[in-house]
Amino acid sequence: MSPAETIDLLLQRAGTLPAAAWSGAAAALLASYLLRAARLQAEWQPRTGASLRDCLRLFLLHNIAVVWLPMRSGEAGYPLWLQRRWQVPLQESLPSLLWLRLQDALVLALLGALALTLTTLAALPALAALGAGAALMLALAGPVEQALERQLQRWPQPAATAAPRTRRGRWHAALRARRGGRRAWRLCIGNWAIKLATLALLLEALGGAGPGGSAAALRGVLAGEWAGVLPLQAPGGLGSYEAAVWAGAGAPQPAALALGAVLQLHALSLALATLGGALAAIDTGMTGSTT
């Protein structure tokens, strides 16, 4: 298949999806953004009085920085904006960022493992497998949070006379802080379930999963998400994301067609991240906020 024929076929495949499908996918991904913002609010509202709008702005600015700045240097924006907006010191914002990423990794790993197991053993479609996996995790969110809290309780504490005045005491207090509790866990689970389901369904509809169907699409989007943590990649993850999704889906053939479908999927995600970040920056200027 020539490059021109491949492009024509990709455009035809994208055109076969009704506008409602693209709009629905975009709306679902935006809903996952709201859940991310609510996750931040669950942590910071008790300490700073942050509104959902504040936290949505914080997430969108942080997200666009992480997406487009090289080597994940955009992560530095999170503590910077917290300090500027609410005077949160680094001793609190850096452990928060670390916990945010750790919680993401734990949820993504467990939800992905459950969903893949259900698609393999029970032959469930990706959407049903993600729904069942998310429901199980939501039921277990409370016990898991309690178990982590008990583990943290075992960490050696600095002497009472030293905490929280010393640097070690301040860091220990920050690490022990409740970061949204069960509500944060449930919002994180909901965010990932919606995002993975949306991307898997869209990838399958675009033909990027090949004959493997929804199970291959789920494997592909999971591989793409894990590829996003690599520090050495092009801005936007261009190239590495497409390669990871294609390989995770089982390297469907023809490769040019499958990779083109993944590129369309990635383009939607990048467009929403860029548009969201731009709107957040405009809102920041209009409200006079220093977030």
PDB file of N, CA and C in Angstrom, residues 146-206:
ATOM      1  N   GLN A 146      -6.702   2.295  54.259  1.00  0.00           N
ATOM      2  CA  GLN A 146      -6.410   1.986  55.656  1.00  0.00           C
ATOM      3  C   GLN A 146      -5.108   1.204  55.788  1.00  0.00           C
ATOM      4  N   ALA A 147      -4.873   0.263  54.862  1.00  0.00           N
ATOM      5  CA  ALA A 147      -3.643  -0.523  54.905  1.00  0.00           C
ATOM      6  C   ALA A 147      -2.416   0.356  54.680  1.00  0.00           C
ATOM      7  N   LEU A 148      -2.522   1.296  53.716  1.00  0.00           N
ATOM      8  CA  LEU A 148      -1.406   2.202  53.479  1.00  0.00           C
ATOM      9  C   LEU A 148      -1.170   3.114  54.681  1.00  0.00           C
ATOM     10  N   GLU A 149      -2.250   3.537  55.316  1.00  0.00           N
ATOM     11  CA  GLU A 149      -2.104   4.384  56.495  1.00  0.00           C
ATOM     12  C   GLU A 149      -1.414   3.627  57.626  1.00  0.00           C
ATOM     13  N   ARG A 150      -1.774   2.353  57.796  1.00  0.00           N
ATOM     14  CA  ARG A 150      -1.107   1.546  58.836  1.00  0.00           C
ATOM     15  C   ARG A 150       0.367   1.373  58.520  1.00  0.00           C
ATOM     16  N   GLN A 151       0.702   1.194  57.231  1.00  0.00           N
ATOM     17  CA  GLN A 151       2.101   1.054  56.855  1.00  0.00           C
ATOM     18  C   GLN A 151       2.865   2.343  57.141  1.00  0.00           C
ATOM     19  N   LEU A 152       2.239   3.472  56.848  1.00  0.00           N
ATOM     20  CA  LEU A 152       2.881   4.752  57.105  1.00  0.00           C
ATOM     21  C   LEU A 152       3.078   4.988  58.589  1.00  0.00           C
ATOM     22  N   GLN A 153       2.161   4.469  59.398  1.00  0.00           N
ATOM     23  CA  GLN A 153       2.282   4.615  60.843  1.00  0.00           C
ATOM     24  C   GLN A 153       3.540   3.925  61.373  1.00  0.00           C
ATOM     25  N   ARG A 154       4.023   2.912  60.647  1.00  0.00           N
ATOM     26  CA  ARG A 154       5.202   2.179  61.099  1.00  0.00           C
ATOM     27  C   ARG A 154       6.506   2.895  60.783  1.00  0.00           C
ATOM     28  N   TRP A 155       6.432   3.922  59.947  1.00  0.00           N
ATOM     29  CA  TRP A 155       7.647   4.658  59.607  1.00  0.00           C
ATOM     30  C   TRP A 155       8.194   5.337  60.861  1.00  0.00           C
ATOM     31  N   PRO A 156       9.512   5.336  61.034  1.00  0.00           N
ATOM     32  CA  PRO A 156      10.077   6.004  62.209  1.00  0.00           C
ATOM     33  C   PRO A 156       9.792   7.497  62.184  1.00  0.00           C
ATOM     34  N   GLN A 157       9.383   8.015  63.319  1.00  0.00           N
ATOM     35  CA  GLN A 157       9.059   9.425  63.426  1.00  0.00           C
ATOM     36  C   GLN A 157      10.192  10.173  64.128  1.00  0.00           C
ATOM     37  N   PRO A 158      10.422  11.403  63.720  1.00  0.00           N
ATOM     38  CA  PRO A 158      11.417  12.205  64.434  1.00  0.00           C
ATOM     39  C   PRO A 158      10.938  12.510  65.849  1.00  0.00           C
ATOM     40  N   ALA A 159      11.888  12.865  66.677  1.00  0.00           N
ATOM     41  CA  ALA A 159      11.545  13.160  68.063  1.00  0.00           C
ATOM     42  C   ALA A 159      10.534  14.289  68.138  1.00  0.00           C
ATOM     43  N   ALA A 160       9.674  14.207  69.136  1.00  0.00           N
ATOM     44  CA  ALA A 160       8.597  15.196  69.262  1.00  0.00           C
ATOM     45  C   ALA A 160       9.146  16.607  69.387  1.00  0.00           C
ATOM     46  N   THR A 161      10.299  16.731  69.999  1.00  0.00           N
ATOM     47  CA  THR A 161      10.874  18.067  70.170  1.00  0.00           C
ATOM     48  C   THR A 161      11.417  18.626  68.859  1.00  0.00           C
ATOM     49  N   ALA A 162      11.676  17.704  67.906  1.00  0.00           N
ATOM     50  CA  ALA A 162      12.241  18.153  66.631  1.00  0.00           C
ATOM     51  C   ALA A 162      11.167  18.453  65.604  1.00  0.00           C
ATOM     52  N   ALA A 163      10.043  17.766  65.709  1.00  0.00           N
ATOM     53  CA  ALA A 163       8.971  17.966  64.718  1.00  0.00           C
ATOM     54  C   ALA A 163       7.987  19.000  65.228  1.00  0.00           C
ATOM     55  N   PRO A 164       7.461  19.879  64.363  1.00  0.00           N
ATOM     56  CA  PRO A 164       7.794  19.924  62.942  1.00  0.00           C
ATOM     57  C   PRO A 164       8.834  20.979  62.602  1.00  0.00           C
ATOM     58  N   ARG A 165       9.664  21.379  63.572  1.00  0.00           N
ATOM     59  CA  ARG A 165      10.562  22.505  63.337  1.00  0.00           C
ATOM     60  C   ARG A 165      11.703  22.140  62.398  1.00  0.00           C
ATOM     61  N   THR A 166      12.210  20.913  62.474  1.00  0.00           N
ATOM     62  CA  THR A 166      13.322  20.526  61.627  1.00  0.00           C
ATOM     63  C   THR A 166      12.836  20.164  60.239  1.00  0.00           C
ATOM     64  N   ARG A 167      13.775  20.148  59.308  1.00  0.00           N
ATOM     65  CA  ARG A 167      13.422  19.768  57.943  1.00  0.00           C
ATOM     66  C   ARG A 167      12.885  18.348  57.910  1.00  0.00           C
ATOM     67  N   ARG A 168      13.523  17.445  58.653  1.00  0.00           N
ATOM     68  CA  ARG A 168      13.049  16.067  58.673  1.00  0.00           C
ATOM     69  C   ARG A 168      11.638  15.990  59.245  1.00  0.00           C
ATOM     70  N   GLY A 169      11.378  16.782  60.264  1.00  0.00           N
ATOM     71  CA  GLY A 169      10.055  16.771  60.860  1.00  0.00           C
ATOM     72  C   GLY A 169       8.995  17.274  59.903  1.00  0.00           C
ATOM     73  N   ARG A 170       9.324  18.331  59.143  1.00  0.00           N
ATOM     74  CA  ARG A 170       8.358  18.861  58.189  1.00  0.00           C
ATOM     75  C   ARG A 170       8.072  17.865  57.073  1.00  0.00           C
ATOM     76  N   TRP A 171       9.126  17.186  56.588  1.00  0.00           N
ATOM     77  CA  TRP A 171       8.917  16.194  55.536  1.00  0.00           C
ATOM     78  C   TRP A 171       8.085  15.028  56.053  1.00  0.00           C
ATOM     79  N   HIS A 172       8.346  14.607  57.271  1.00  0.00           N
ATOM     80  CA  HIS A 172       7.587  13.482  57.822  1.00  0.00           C
ATOM     81  C   HIS A 172       6.111  13.846  57.949  1.00  0.00           C
ATOM     82  N   ALA A 173       5.846  15.055  58.417  1.00  0.00           N
ATOM     83  CA  ALA A 173       4.458  15.493  58.555  1.00  0.00           C
ATOM     84  C   ALA A 173       3.771  15.571  57.191  1.00  0.00           C
ATOM     85  N   ALA A 174       4.517  16.024  56.176  1.00  0.00           N
ATOM     86  CA  ALA A 174       3.929  16.132  54.841  1.00  0.00           C
ATOM     87  C   ALA A 174       3.606  14.762  54.256  1.00  0.00           C
ATOM     88  N   LEU A 175       4.498  13.808  54.458  1.00  0.00           N
ATOM     89  CA  LEU A 175       4.269  12.469  53.928  1.00  0.00           C
ATOM     90  C   LEU A 175       3.108  11.778  54.632  1.00  0.00           C
ATOM     91  N   ARG A 176       2.889  12.123  55.900  1.00  0.00           N
ATOM     92  CA  ARG A 176       1.817  11.493  56.655  1.00  0.00           C
ATOM     93  C   ARG A 176       0.465  12.177  56.442  1.00  0.00           C
ATOM     94  N   ALA A 177       0.475  13.307  55.767  1.00  0.00           N
ATOM     95  CA  ALA A 177      -0.770  14.047  55.579  1.00  0.00           C
ATOM     96  C   ALA A 177      -1.756  13.221  54.764  1.00  0.00           C
ATOM     97  N   ARG A 178      -3.016  13.289  55.140  1.00  0.00           N
ATOM     98  CA  ARG A 178      -4.057  12.604  54.364  1.00  0.00           C
ATOM     99  C   ARG A 178      -4.271  13.364  53.067  1.00  0.00           C
ATOM    100  N   ARG A 179      -4.125  12.694  51.955  1.00  0.00           N
ATOM    101  CA  ARG A 179      -4.193  13.350  50.655  1.00  0.00           C
ATOM    102  C   ARG A 179      -5.503  13.012  49.960  1.00  0.00           C
ATOM    103  N   GLY A 180      -6.592  13.462  50.580  1.00  0.00           N
ATOM    104  CA  GLY A 180      -7.895  13.261  49.984  1.00  0.00           C
ATOM    105  C   GLY A 180      -8.606  12.011  50.436  1.00  0.00           C
ATOM    106  N   GLY A 181      -7.886  11.111  51.127  1.00  0.00           N
ATOM    107  CA  GLY A 181      -8.495   9.916  51.678  1.00  0.00           C
ATOM    108  C   GLY A 181      -9.183   9.042  50.628  1.00  0.00           C
ATOM    109  N   ARG A 182     -10.284   8.417  51.039  1.00  0.00           N
ATOM    110  CA  ARG A 182     -10.986   7.490  50.147  1.00  0.00           C
ATOM    111  C   ARG A 182     -11.561   8.202  48.928  1.00  0.00           C
ATOM    112  N   ARG A 183     -11.973   9.442  49.123  1.00  0.00           N
ATOM    113  CA  ARG A 183     -12.531  10.184  47.993  1.00  0.00           C
ATOM    114  C   ARG A 183     -11.498  10.322  46.877  1.00  0.00           C
ATOM    115  N   ALA A 184     -10.255  10.596  47.239  1.00  0.00           N
ATOM    116  CA  ALA A 184      -9.211  10.737  46.227  1.00  0.00           C
ATOM    117  C   ALA A 184      -8.971   9.421  45.504  1.00  0.00           C
ATOM    118  N   TRP A 185      -8.971   8.313  46.239  1.00  0.00           N
ATOM    119  CA  TRP A 185      -8.803   7.007  45.597  1.00  0.00           C
ATOM    120  C   TRP A 185      -9.921   6.746  44.600  1.00  0.00           C
ATOM    121  N   ARG A 186     -11.141   7.025  44.986  1.00  0.00           N
ATOM    122  CA  ARG A 186     -12.282   6.738  44.107  1.00  0.00           C
ATOM    123  C   ARG A 186     -12.287   7.632  42.878  1.00  0.00           C
ATOM    124  N   LEU A 187     -11.906   8.881  43.058  1.00  0.00           N
ATOM    125  CA  LEU A 187     -11.830   9.783  41.908  1.00  0.00           C
ATOM    126  C   LEU A 187     -10.720   9.359  40.956  1.00  0.00           C
ATOM    127  N   CYS A 188      -9.612   8.902  41.507  1.00  0.00           N
ATOM    128  CA  CYS A 188      -8.498   8.434  40.677  1.00  0.00           C
ATOM    129  C   CYS A 188      -8.911   7.197  39.884  1.00  0.00           C
ATOM    130  N   ILE A 189      -9.600   6.273  40.530  1.00  0.00           N
ATOM    131  CA  ILE A 189     -10.078   5.064  39.847  1.00  0.00           C
ATOM    132  C   ILE A 189     -11.053   5.429  38.737  1.00  0.00           C
ATOM    133  N   GLY A 190     -11.996   6.321  39.040  1.00  0.00           N
ATOM    134  CA  GLY A 190     -12.966   6.738  38.037  1.00  0.00           C
ATOM    135  C   GLY A 190     -12.309   7.412  36.856  1.00  0.00           C
ATOM    136  N   ASN A 191     -11.319   8.253  37.120  1.00  0.00           N
ATOM    137  CA  ASN A 191     -10.606   8.942  36.051  1.00  0.00           C
ATOM    138  C   ASN A 191      -9.956   7.960  35.090  1.00  0.00           C
ATOM    139  N   TRP A 192      -9.230   6.987  35.664  1.00  0.00           N
ATOM    140  CA  TRP A 192      -8.520   6.039  34.801  1.00  0.00           C
ATOM    141  C   TRP A 192      -9.470   5.107  34.075  1.00  0.00           C
ATOM    142  N   ALA A 193     -10.550   4.703  34.713  1.00  0.00           N
ATOM    143  CA  ALA A 193     -11.516   3.830  34.046  1.00  0.00           C
ATOM    144  C   ALA A 193     -12.125   4.526  32.833  1.00  0.00           C
ATOM    145  N   ILE A 194     -12.509   5.789  33.000  1.00  0.00           N
ATOM    146  CA  ILE A 194     -13.103   6.537  31.885  1.00  0.00           C
ATOM    147  C   ILE A 194     -12.085   6.753  30.774  1.00  0.00           C
ATOM    148  N   LYS A 195     -10.894   7.139  31.132  1.00  0.00           N
ATOM    149  CA  LYS A 195      -9.879   7.421  30.117  1.00  0.00           C
ATOM    150  C   LYS A 195      -9.512   6.176  29.319  1.00  0.00           C
ATOM    151  N   LEU A 196      -9.241   5.071  30.011  1.00  0.00           N
ATOM    152  CA  LEU A 196      -8.850   3.850  29.320  1.00  0.00           C
ATOM    153  C   LEU A 196      -9.982   3.313  28.443  1.00  0.00           C
ATOM    154  N   ALA A 197     -11.202   3.341  28.965  1.00  0.00           N
ATOM    155  CA  ALA A 197     -12.342   2.843  28.192  1.00  0.00           C
ATOM    156  C   ALA A 197     -12.549   3.683  26.932  1.00  0.00           C
ATOM    157  N   THR A 198     -12.451   4.999  27.070  1.00  0.00           N
ATOM    158  CA  THR A 198     -12.654   5.887  25.923  1.00  0.00           C
ATOM    159  C   THR A 198     -11.605   5.654  24.849  1.00  0.00           C
ATOM    160  N   LEU A 199     -10.344   5.603  25.259  1.00  0.00           N
ATOM    161  CA  LEU A 199      -9.269   5.422  24.290  1.00  0.00           C
ATOM    162  C   LEU A 199      -9.326   4.046  23.639  1.00  0.00           C
ATOM    163  N   ALA A 200      -9.648   3.018  24.412  1.00  0.00           N
ATOM    164  CA  ALA A 200      -9.725   1.663  23.850  1.00  0.00           C
ATOM    165  C   ALA A 200     -10.858   1.561  22.831  1.00  0.00           C
ATOM    166  N   LEU A 201     -12.017   2.108  23.156  1.00  0.00           N
ATOM    167  CA  LEU A 201     -13.143   2.059  22.230  1.00  0.00           C
ATOM    168  C   LEU A 201     -12.835   2.833  20.950  1.00  0.00           C
ATOM    169  N   LEU A 202     -12.200   3.989  21.091  1.00  0.00           N
ATOM    170  CA  LEU A 202     -11.886   4.800  19.919  1.00  0.00           C
ATOM    171  C   LEU A 202     -10.824   4.118  19.059  1.00  0.00           C
ATOM    172  N   LEU A 203      -9.817   3.535  19.690  1.00  0.00           N
ATOM    173  CA  LEU A 203      -8.767   2.846  18.942  1.00  0.00           C
ATOM    174  C   LEU A 203      -9.360   1.683  18.145  1.00  0.00           C
ATOM    175  N   GLU A 204     -10.235   0.931  18.771  1.00  0.00           N
ATOM    176  CA  GLU A 204     -10.874  -0.182  18.065  1.00  0.00           C
ATOM    177  C   GLU A 204     -11.722   0.327  16.903  1.00  0.00           C
ATOM    178  N   ALA A 205     -12.457   1.396  17.125  1.00  0.00           N
ATOM    179  CA  ALA A 205     -13.316   1.937  16.071  1.00  0.00           C
ATOM    180  C   ALA A 205     -12.517   2.460  14.891  1.00  0.00           C
ATOM    181  N   LEU A 206     -11.320   2.965  15.165  1.00  0.00           N
ATOM    182  CA  LEU A 206     -10.467   3.485  14.096  1.00  0.00           C
ATOM    183  C   LEU A 206      -9.696   2.392  13.371  1.00  0.00           C
TER     184      LEU A 206
END
